[in-house]
Short mmCIF file of C-alpha atoms in Angstrom, two decimals:
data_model
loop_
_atom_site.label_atom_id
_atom_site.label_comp_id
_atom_site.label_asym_id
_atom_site.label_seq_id
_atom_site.Cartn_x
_atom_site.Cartn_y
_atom_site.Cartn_z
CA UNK A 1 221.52 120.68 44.50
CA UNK A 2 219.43 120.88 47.17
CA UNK A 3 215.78 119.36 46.78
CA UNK A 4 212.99 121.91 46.34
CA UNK A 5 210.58 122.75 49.84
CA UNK A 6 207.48 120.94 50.30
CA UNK A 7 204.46 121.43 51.88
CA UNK A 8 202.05 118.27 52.08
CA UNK A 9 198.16 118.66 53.55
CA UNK A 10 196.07 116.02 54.41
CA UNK A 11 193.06 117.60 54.01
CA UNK A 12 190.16 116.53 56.21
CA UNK A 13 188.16 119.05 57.26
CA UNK A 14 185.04 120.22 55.32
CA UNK A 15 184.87 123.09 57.65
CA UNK A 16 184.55 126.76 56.32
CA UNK A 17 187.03 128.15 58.33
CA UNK A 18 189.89 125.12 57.86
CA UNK A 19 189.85 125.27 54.36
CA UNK A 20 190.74 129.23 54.42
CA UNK A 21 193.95 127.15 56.71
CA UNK A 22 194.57 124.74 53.98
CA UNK A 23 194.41 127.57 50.81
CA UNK A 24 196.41 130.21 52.39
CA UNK A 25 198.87 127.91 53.56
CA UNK A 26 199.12 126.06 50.17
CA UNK A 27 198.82 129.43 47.99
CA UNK A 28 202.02 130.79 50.55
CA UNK A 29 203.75 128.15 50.40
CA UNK A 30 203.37 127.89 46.51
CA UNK A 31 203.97 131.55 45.82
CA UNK A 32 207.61 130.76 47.77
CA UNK A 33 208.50 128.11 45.51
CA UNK A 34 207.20 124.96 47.32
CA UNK A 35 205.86 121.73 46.19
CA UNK A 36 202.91 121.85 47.80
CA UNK A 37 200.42 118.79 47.46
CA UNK A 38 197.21 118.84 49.00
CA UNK A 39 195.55 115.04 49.86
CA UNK A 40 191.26 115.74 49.99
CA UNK A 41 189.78 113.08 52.16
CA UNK A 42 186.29 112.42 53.80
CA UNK A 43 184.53 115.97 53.76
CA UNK A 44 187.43 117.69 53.15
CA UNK A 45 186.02 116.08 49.11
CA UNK A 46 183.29 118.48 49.69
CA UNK A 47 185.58 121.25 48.49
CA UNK A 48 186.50 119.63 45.25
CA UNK A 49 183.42 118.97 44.28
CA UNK A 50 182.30 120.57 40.86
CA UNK A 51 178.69 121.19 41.78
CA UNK A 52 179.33 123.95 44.36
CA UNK A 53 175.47 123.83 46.10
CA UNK A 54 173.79 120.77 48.09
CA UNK A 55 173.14 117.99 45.85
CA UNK A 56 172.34 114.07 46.43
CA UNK A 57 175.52 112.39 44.25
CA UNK A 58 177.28 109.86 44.62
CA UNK A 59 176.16 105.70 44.29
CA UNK A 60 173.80 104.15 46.95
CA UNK A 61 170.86 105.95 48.95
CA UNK A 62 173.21 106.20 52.47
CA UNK A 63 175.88 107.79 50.27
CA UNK A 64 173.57 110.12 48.60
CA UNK A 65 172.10 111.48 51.87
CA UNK A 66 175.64 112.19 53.09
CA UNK A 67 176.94 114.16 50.22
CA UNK A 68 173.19 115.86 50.19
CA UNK A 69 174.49 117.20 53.90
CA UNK A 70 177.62 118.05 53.11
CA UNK A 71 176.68 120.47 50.28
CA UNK A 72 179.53 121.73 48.71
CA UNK A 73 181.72 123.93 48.84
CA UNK A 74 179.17 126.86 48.89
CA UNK A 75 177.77 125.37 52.17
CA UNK A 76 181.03 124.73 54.17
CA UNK A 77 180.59 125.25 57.61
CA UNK A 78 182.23 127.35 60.27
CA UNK A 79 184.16 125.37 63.10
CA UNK A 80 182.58 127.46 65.66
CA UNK A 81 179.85 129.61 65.74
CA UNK A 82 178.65 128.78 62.61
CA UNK A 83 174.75 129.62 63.34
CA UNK A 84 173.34 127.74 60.33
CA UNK A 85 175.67 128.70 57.95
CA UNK A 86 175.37 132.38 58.84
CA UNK A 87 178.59 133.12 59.95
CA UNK A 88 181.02 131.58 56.81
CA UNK A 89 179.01 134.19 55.27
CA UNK A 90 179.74 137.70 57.60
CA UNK A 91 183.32 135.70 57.32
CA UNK A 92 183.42 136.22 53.55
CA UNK A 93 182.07 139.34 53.82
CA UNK A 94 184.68 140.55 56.62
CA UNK A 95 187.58 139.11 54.01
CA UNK A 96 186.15 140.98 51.69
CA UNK A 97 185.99 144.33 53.51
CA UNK A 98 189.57 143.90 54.71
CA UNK A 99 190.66 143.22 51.23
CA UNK A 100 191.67 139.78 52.04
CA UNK A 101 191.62 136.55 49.39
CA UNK A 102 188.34 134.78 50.18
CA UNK A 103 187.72 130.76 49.57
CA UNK A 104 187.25 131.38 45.94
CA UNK A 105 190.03 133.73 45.07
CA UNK A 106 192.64 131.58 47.36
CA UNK A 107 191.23 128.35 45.49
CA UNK A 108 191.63 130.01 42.35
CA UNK A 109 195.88 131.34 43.38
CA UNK A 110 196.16 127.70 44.38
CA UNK A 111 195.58 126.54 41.04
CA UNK A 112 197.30 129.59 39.43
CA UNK A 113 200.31 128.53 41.61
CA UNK A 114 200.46 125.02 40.51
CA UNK A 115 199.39 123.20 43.65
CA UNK A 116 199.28 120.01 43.71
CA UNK A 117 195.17 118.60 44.39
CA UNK A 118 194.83 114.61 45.29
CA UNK A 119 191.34 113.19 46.32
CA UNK A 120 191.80 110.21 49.00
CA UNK A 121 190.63 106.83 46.65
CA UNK A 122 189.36 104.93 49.82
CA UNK A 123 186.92 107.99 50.84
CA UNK A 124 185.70 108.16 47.05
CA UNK A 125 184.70 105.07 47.57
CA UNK A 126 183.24 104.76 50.63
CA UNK A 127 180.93 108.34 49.78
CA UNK A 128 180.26 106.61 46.19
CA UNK A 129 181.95 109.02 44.48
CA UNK A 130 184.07 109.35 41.01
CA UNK A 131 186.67 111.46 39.43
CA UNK A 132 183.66 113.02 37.49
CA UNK A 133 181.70 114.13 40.37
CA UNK A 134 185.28 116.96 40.94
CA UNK A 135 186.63 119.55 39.63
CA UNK A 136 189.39 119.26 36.58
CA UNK A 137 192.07 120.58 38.81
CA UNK A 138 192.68 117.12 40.66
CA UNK A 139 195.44 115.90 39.46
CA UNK A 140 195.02 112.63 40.74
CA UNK A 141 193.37 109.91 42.73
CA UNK A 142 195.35 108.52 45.70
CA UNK A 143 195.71 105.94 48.15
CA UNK A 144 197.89 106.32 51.91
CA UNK A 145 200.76 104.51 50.25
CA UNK A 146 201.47 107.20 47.46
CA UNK A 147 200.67 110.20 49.47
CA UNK A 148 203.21 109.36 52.44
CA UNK A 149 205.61 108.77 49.13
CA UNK A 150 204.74 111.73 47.46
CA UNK A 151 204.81 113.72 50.86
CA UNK A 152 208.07 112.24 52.28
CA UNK A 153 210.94 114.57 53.35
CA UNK A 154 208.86 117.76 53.71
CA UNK A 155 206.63 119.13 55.82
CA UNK A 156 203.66 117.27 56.31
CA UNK A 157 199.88 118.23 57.96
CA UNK A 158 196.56 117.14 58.82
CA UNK A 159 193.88 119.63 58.90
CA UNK B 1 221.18 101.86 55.37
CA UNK B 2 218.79 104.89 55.26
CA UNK B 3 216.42 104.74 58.15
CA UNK B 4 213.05 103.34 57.98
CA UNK B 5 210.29 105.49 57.08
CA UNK B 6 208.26 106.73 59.67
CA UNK B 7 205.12 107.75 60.24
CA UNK B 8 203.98 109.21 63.94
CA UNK B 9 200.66 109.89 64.94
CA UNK B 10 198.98 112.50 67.95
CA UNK B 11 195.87 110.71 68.40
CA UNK B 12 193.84 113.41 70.59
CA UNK B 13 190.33 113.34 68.76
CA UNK B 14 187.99 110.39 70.30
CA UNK B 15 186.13 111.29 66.90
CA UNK B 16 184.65 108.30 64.39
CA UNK B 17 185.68 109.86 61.47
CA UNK B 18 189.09 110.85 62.91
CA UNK B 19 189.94 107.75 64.38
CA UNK B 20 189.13 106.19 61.19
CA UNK B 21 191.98 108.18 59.54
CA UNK B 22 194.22 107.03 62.45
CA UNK B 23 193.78 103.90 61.65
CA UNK B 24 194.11 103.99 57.94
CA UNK B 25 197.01 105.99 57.81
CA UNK B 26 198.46 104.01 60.82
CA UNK B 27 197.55 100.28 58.65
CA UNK B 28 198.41 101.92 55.18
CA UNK B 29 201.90 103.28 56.53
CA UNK B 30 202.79 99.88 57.97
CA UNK B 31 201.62 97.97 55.30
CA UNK B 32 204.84 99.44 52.99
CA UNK B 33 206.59 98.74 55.91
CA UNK B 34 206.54 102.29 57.94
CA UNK B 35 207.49 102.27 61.75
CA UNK B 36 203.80 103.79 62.73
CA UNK B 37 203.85 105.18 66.35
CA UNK B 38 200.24 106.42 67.84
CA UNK B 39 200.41 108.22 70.75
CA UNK B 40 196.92 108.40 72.40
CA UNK B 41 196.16 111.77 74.69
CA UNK B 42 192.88 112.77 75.93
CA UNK B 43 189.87 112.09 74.23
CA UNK B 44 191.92 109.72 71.87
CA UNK B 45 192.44 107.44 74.95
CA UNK B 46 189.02 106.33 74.74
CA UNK B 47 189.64 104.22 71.61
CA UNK B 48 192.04 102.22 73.08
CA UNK B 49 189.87 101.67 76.34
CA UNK B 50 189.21 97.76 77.05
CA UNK B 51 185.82 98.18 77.87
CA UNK B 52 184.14 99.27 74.61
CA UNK B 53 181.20 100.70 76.42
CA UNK B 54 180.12 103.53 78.50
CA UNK B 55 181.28 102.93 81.86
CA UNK B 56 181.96 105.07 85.07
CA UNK B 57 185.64 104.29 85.10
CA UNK B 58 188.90 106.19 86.35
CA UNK B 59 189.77 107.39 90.39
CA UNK B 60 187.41 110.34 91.24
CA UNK B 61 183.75 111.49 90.22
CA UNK B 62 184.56 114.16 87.97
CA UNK B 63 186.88 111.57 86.13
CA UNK B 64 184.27 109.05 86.19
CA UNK B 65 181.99 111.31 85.11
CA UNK B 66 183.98 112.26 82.34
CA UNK B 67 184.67 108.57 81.18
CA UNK B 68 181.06 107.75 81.34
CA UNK B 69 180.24 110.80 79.25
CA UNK B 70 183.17 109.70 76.30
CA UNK B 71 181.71 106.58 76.11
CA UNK B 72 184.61 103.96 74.72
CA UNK B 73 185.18 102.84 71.43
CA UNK B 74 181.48 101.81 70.59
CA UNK B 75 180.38 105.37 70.89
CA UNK B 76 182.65 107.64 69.37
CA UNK B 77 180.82 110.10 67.45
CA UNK B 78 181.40 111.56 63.59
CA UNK B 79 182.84 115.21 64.21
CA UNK B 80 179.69 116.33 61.94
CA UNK B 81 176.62 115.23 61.27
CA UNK B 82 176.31 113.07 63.84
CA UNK B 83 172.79 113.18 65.07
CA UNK B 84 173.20 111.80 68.81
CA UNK B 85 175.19 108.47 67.01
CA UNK B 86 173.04 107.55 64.60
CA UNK B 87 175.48 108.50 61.48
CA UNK B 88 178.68 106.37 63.35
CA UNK B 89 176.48 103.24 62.43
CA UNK B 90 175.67 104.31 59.54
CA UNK B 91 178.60 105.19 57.64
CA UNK B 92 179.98 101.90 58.95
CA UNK B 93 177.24 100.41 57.42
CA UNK B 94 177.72 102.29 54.46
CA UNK B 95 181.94 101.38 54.77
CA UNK B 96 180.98 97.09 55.04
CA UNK B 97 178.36 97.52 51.84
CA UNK B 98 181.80 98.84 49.91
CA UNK B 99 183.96 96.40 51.14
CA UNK B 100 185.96 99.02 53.12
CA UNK B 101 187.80 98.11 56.03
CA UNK B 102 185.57 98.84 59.42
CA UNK B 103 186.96 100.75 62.55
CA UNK B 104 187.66 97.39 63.87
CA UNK B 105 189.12 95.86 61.16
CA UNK B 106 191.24 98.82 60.68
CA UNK B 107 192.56 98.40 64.64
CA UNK B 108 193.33 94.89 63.64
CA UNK B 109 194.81 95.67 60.48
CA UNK B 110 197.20 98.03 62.40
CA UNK B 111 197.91 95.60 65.27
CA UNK B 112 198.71 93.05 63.09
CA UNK B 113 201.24 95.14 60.78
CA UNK B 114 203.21 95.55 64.19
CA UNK B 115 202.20 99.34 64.31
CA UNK B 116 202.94 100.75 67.88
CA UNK B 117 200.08 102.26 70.74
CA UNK B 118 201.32 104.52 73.42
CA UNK B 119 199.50 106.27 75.95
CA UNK B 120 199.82 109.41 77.04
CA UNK B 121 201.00 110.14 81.31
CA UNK B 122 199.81 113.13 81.54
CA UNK B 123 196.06 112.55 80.22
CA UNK B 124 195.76 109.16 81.87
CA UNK B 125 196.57 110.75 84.83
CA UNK B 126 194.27 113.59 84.47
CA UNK B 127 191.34 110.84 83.59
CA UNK B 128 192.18 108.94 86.34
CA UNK B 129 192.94 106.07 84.08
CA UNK B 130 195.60 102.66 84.24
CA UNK B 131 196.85 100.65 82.13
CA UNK B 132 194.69 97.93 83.45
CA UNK B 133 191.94 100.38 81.57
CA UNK B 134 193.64 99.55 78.39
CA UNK B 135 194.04 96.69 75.48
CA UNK B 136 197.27 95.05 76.00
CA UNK B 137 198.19 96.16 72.52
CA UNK B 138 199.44 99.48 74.41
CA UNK B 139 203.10 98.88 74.52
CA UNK B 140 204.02 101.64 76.74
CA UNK B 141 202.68 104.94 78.85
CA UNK B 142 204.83 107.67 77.83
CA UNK B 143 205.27 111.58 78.77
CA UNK B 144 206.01 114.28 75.67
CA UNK B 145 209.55 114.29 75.90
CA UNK B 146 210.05 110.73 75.05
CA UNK B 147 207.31 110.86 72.10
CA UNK B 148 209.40 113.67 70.47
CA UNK B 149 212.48 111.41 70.63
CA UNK B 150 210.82 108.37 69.05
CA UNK B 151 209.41 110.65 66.39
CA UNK B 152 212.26 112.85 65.64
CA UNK B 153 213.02 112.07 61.47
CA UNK B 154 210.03 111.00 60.16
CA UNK B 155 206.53 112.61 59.49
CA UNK B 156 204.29 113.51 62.74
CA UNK B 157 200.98 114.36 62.18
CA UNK B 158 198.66 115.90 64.93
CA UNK B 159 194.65 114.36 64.72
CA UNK C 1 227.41 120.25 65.24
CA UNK C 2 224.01 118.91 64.92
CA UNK C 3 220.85 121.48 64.48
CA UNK C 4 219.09 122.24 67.45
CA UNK C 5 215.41 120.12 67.48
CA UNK C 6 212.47 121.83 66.55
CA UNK C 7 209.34 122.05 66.75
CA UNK C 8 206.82 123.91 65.11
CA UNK C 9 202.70 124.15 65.64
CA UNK C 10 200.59 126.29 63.56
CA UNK C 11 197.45 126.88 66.54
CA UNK C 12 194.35 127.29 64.75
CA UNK C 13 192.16 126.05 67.29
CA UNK C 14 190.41 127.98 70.34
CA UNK C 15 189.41 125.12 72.14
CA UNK C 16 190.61 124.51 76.00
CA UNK C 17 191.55 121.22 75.07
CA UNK C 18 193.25 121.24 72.13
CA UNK C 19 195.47 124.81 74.10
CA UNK C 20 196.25 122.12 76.52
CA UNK C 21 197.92 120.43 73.72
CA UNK C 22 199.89 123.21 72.88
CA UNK C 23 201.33 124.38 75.75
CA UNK C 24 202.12 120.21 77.25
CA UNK C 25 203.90 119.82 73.82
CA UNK C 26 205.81 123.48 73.75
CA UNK C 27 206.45 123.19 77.37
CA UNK C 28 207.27 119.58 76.99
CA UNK C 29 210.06 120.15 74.31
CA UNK C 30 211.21 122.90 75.53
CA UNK C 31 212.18 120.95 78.91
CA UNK C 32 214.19 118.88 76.44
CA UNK C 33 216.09 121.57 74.48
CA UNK C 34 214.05 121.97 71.50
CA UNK C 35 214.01 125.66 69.82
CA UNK C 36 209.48 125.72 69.76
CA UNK C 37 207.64 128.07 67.72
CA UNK C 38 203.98 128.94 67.97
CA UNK C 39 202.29 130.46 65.02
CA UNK C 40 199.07 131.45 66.38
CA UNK C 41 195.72 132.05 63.59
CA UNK C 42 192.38 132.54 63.74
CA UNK C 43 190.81 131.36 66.85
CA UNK C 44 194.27 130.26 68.24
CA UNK C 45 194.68 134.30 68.18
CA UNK C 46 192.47 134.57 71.11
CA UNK C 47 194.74 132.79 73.63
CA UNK C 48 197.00 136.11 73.37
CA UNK C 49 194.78 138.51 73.82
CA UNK C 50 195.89 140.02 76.85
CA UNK C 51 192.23 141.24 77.74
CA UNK C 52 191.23 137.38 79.05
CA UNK C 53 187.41 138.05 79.37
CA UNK C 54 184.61 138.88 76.81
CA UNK C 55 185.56 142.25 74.93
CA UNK C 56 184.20 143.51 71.92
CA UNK C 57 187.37 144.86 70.45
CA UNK C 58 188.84 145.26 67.08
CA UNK C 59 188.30 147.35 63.98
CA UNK C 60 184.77 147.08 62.26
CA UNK C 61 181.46 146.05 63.94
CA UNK C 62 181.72 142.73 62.21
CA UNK C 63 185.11 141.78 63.37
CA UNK C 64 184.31 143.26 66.97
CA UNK C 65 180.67 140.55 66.80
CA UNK C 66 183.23 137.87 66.06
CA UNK C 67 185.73 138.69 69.22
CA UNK C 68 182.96 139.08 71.69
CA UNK C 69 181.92 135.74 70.86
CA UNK C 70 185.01 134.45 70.85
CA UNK C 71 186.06 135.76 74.35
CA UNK C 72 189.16 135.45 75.58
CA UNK C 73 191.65 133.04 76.97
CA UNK C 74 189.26 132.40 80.31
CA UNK C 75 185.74 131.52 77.92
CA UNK C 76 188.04 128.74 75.99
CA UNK C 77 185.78 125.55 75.30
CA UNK C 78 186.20 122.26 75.16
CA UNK C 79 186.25 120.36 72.30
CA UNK C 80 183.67 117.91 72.79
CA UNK C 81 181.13 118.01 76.14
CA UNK C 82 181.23 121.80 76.57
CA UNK C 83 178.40 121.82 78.48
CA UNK C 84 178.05 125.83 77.69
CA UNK C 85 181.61 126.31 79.47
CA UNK C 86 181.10 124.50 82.58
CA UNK C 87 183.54 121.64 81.87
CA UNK C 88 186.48 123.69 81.57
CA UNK C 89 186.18 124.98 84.78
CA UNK C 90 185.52 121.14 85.58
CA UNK C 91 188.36 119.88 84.02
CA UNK C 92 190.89 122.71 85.34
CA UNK C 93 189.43 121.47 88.85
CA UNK C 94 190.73 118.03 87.20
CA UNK C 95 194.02 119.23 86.78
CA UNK C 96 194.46 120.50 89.61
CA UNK C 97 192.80 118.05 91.87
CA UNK C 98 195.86 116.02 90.45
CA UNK C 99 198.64 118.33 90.58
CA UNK C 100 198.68 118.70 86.84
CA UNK C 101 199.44 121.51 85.15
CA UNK C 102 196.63 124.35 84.40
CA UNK C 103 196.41 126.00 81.08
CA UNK C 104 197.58 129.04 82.98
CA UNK C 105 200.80 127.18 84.54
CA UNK C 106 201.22 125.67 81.01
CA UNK C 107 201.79 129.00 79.75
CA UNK C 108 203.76 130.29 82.12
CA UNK C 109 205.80 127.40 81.83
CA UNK C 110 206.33 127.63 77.71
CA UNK C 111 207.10 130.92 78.66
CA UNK C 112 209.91 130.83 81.23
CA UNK C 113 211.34 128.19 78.94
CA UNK C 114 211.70 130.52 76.21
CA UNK C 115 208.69 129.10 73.40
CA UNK C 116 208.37 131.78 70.96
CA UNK C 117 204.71 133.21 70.09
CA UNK C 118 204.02 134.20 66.62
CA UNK C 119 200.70 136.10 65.75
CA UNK C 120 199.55 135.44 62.28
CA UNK C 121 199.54 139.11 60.19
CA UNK C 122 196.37 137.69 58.04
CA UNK C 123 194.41 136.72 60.50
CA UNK C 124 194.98 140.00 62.62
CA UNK C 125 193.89 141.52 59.81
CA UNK C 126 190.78 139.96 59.02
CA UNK C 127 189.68 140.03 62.91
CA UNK C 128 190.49 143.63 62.66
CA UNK C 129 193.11 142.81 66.02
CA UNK C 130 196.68 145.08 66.53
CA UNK C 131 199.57 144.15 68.55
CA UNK C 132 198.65 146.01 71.50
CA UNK C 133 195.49 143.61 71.72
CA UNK C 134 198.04 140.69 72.33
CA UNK C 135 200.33 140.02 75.72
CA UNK C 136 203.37 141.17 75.38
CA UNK C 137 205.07 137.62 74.90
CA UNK C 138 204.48 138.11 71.25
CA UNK C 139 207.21 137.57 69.84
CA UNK C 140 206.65 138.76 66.08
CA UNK C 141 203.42 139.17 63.54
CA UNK C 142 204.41 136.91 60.67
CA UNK C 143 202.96 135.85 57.69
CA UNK C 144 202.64 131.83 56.38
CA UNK C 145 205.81 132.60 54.66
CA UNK C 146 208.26 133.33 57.39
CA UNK C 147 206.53 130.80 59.71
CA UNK C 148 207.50 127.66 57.07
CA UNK C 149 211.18 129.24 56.90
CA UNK C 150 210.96 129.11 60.69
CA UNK C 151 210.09 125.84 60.90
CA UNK C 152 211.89 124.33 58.30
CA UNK C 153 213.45 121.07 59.34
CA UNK C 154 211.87 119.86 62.19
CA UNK C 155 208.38 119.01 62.95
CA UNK C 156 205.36 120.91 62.24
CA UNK C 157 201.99 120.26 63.67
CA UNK C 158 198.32 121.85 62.99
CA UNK C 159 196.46 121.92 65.97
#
């Protein structure tokens, strides 16, 4: 009788690096049996985004120009030592040569694994964008309210 | 007679965009009637500083030095993009032309819903701050140990 | 008959100031009785390297690039101000100007008081790192499974 595990993610960060965190922590958590629900807010949207490369979405010239720099999720950063987008690449290539799930292919077991995607309502807003700016796998859009509901009596982060 | 939810908060980052989550997690807990505890430590301390600007502050130069450097409230940066400041005022901009909430209005929003600001011992003491350095909203200056207790059952989040 | 408290921090990050964190909160609740586990990823892995300066170690010419840069526990930046490494040193002269803790002390401290240290088996992997790269505190090498088992129950942190 006991209520299934769950992980919850508030996911933040549009950085390279973090999102490998939030995929291989979602994708092991999934593959263990957990609920797992990840919550995509501010540039952490970036990674749901359906048009992978830099593009100027999004309603309103400020909110355009932000989205233009925040590129996708082919153009996610490295915390540290990124040097211009250089190093998320040797990254991916290192995963690779270790035979190690990159972005893509731990995005892709996510989904496969029935996680859970929200996108943050109040950051959609704010970068003028809409459900049909992301990919299909979001399940739905969210405010703080529901998540903390949805999220209650498991584990929760913020990455 | 179940417990309150509750919702605690690490507030470390002194960043725009992080502090802005704070805060809206923080207002949107309380609002559906969450005990919210934020427990400012290092760089976080800066937000709740009483003097929004940069000033030498705190008991010895390399502490001053430090506090001048951070800045206060006014001057947190975004954690990317934030081109010496410029982006801050912008994306607030961008936040009042959507009708979103602003950094201050979020702080007000949370002091208002009866959400609760400690400050950390330790990093106070390290930045050679007081409480007189503070806005009276702080209700207390509190070590680890005690934040753990008034956390214990509910969701803690580190930002 | 009540569980032992716990808590549980997944360290991601390499910065000085966010391993400060770390070790005041492990140390902290282990002073107060609470079983701690460390899981430690990515950059977090370079605080156990038991080699503390610059090395270029690991398997692969990429992965050994990526640990030179990263450089050991005593090249840790800050967060925010690095000021190419000087304010470290700064700050520790901070700390200990006021009696405070060092990172160093911290560690010893989580140590004596019997924090365990997990390594994270992926992450070793990618970097191309082994166990005998790590101090000998290391508990276990564990993968994101085992760790949420672990720290099932109590409260879990991403630093």
């Amino acid at each position: 009788m006991s209520e299934k595990n769950k992980l919850s993610i508030i996911c933040m960060s549009g950085d390279f690096d973090k999102a490998i965190a939030v995929f291989t922590l979602a994708s092991g958590a999934a593959a263990v049996n957990y609920e797992v629900n990840l919550f995509f807010t501010f540039w952490g949207l970036d990674i749901l985004k359906n048009k992978r490369g830099r593009r100027f979405i999004g309603k309103g010239i400020l909110a355009r120009f932000f989205n233009f720099l925040l590129g996708g999720r082919s153009n996610l950063p490295l915390s540290r030592l990124n040097f211009a987008g250089l190093s998320p690449l040797l990254m991916t290539g290192l995963m690779k040569s270790r035979n190690v799930a990159t972005l893509t292919e731990l995005y892709d077991a996510a989904v496969a694994l029935g996680v859970n995607f929200y996108a943050c309502e109040m950051a959609m807003h704010v970068l003028g964008l809409e459900r049909a700016d992301f990919v299909p796998e979001v399940k739905d859009v969210l405010g703080v309210a529901t998540f903390l509901e949805l999220s209650k009596g498991g584990q929760t982060l913020f990455i």
